[in-house]
CSV table of C-alpha atoms in Angstrom, one decimal:
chain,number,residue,atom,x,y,z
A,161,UNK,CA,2.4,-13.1,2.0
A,162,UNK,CA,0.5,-15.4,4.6
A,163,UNK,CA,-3.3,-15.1,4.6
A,164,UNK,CA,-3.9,-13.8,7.8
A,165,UNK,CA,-1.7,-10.8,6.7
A,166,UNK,CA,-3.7,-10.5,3.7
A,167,UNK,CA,-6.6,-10.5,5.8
A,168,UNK,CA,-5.5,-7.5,7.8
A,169,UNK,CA,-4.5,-5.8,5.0
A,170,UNK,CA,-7.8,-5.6,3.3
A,171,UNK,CA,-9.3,-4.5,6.1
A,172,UNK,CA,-7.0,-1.6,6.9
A,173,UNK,CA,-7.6,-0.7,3.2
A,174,UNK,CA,-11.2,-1.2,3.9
A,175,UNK,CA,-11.0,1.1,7.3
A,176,UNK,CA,-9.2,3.6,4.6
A,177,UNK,CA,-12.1,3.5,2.0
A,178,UNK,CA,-14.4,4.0,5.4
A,179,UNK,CA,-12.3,7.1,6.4
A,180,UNK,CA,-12.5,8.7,3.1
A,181,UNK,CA,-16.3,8.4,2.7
A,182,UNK,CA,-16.3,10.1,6.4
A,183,UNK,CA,-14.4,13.1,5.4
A,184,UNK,CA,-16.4,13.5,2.3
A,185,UNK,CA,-15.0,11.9,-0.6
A,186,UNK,CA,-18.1,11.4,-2.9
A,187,UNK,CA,-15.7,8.1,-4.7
A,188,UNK,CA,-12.3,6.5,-3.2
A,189,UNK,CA,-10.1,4.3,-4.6
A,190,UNK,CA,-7.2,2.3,-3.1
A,191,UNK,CA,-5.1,0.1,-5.0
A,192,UNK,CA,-2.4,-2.2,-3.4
A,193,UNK,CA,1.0,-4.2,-4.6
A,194,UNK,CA,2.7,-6.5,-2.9
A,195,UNK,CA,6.3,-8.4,-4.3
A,196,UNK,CA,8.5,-11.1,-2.9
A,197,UNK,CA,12.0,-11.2,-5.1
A,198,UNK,CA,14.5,-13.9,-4.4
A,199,UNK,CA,18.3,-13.8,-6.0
A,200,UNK,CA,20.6,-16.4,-6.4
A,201,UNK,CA,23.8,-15.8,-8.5
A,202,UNK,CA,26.2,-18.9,-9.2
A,203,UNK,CA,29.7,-18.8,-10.2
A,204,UNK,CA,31.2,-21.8,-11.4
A,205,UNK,CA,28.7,-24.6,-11.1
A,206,UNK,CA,28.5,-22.8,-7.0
A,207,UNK,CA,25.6,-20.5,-5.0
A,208,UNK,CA,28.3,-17.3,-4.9
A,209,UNK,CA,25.2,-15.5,-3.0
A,210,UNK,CA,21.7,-15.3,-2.3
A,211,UNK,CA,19.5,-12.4,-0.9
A,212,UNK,CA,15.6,-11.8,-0.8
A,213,UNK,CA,14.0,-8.8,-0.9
A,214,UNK,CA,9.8,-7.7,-0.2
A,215,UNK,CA,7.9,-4.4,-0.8
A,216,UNK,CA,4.5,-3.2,-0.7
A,217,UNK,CA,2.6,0.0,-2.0
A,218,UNK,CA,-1.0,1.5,-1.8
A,219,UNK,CA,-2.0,4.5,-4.1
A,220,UNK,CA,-4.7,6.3,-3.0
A,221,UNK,CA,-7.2,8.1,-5.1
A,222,UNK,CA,-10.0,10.4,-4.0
A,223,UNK,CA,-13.1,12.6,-5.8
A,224,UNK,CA,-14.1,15.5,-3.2
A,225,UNK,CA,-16.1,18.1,-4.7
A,226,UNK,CA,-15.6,17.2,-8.2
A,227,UNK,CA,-11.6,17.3,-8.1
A,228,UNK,CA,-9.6,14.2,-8.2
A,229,UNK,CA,-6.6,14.3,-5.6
A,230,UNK,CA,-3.9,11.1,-5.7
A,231,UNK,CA,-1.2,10.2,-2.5
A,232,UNK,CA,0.9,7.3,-2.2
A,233,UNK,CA,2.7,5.7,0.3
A,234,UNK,CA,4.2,2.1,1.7
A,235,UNK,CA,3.4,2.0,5.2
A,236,UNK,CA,-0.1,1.2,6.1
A,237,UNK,CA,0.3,2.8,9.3
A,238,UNK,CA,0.1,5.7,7.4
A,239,UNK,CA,-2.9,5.1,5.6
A,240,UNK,CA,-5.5,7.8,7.0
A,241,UNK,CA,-3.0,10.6,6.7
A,242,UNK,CA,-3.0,9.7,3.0
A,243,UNK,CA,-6.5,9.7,3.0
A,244,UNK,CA,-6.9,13.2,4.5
A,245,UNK,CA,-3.8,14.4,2.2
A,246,UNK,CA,-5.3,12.9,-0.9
A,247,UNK,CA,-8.3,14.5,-0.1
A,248,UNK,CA,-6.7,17.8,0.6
A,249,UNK,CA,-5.7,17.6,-2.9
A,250,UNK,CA,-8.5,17.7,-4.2
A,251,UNK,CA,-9.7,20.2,-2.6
């Protein structure tokens, strides 16, 4: 994961933390995972094949009005509407 896209990451996550203080989450938490995977399978002393794979995650949990309410996703496009569903929850 390059820096700059680290960067930008924390502060969509930190826009997300904004959002859920504004629609009245009295505590928010967002935790995020990121993975790079890289396979290489040999067959006799040769590369037979190769393949990379990458994901990322965010789990969102919210306090509003003394309930806890939890979303997930993998697209931080998506963040804010798992804010407002998280906090949903909880209410």
């Amino acid at each position: 994961m390059r820096t700059s896209l680290i960067a930008r990451t924390k502060d969509r996550l930190l826009q997300g933390l904004a959002a859920a203080e504004r629609r009245g989450a009295s505590a928010a938490k967002i935790s995020f995972g990121h993975g790079e995977h890289i396979n290489c399978d040999f067959e006799s002393g040769r590369l037979k094949s190769a393949a990379s794979s990458e994901d990322a995650s965010y789990t969102i949990l919210v306090v509003a009005g003394g309930r806890c309410g939890v979303t997930s996703g993998n697209r931080l496009a998506d963040l804010e509407l798992m804010v407002e569903r998280a906090i949903d929850l909880a209410r």
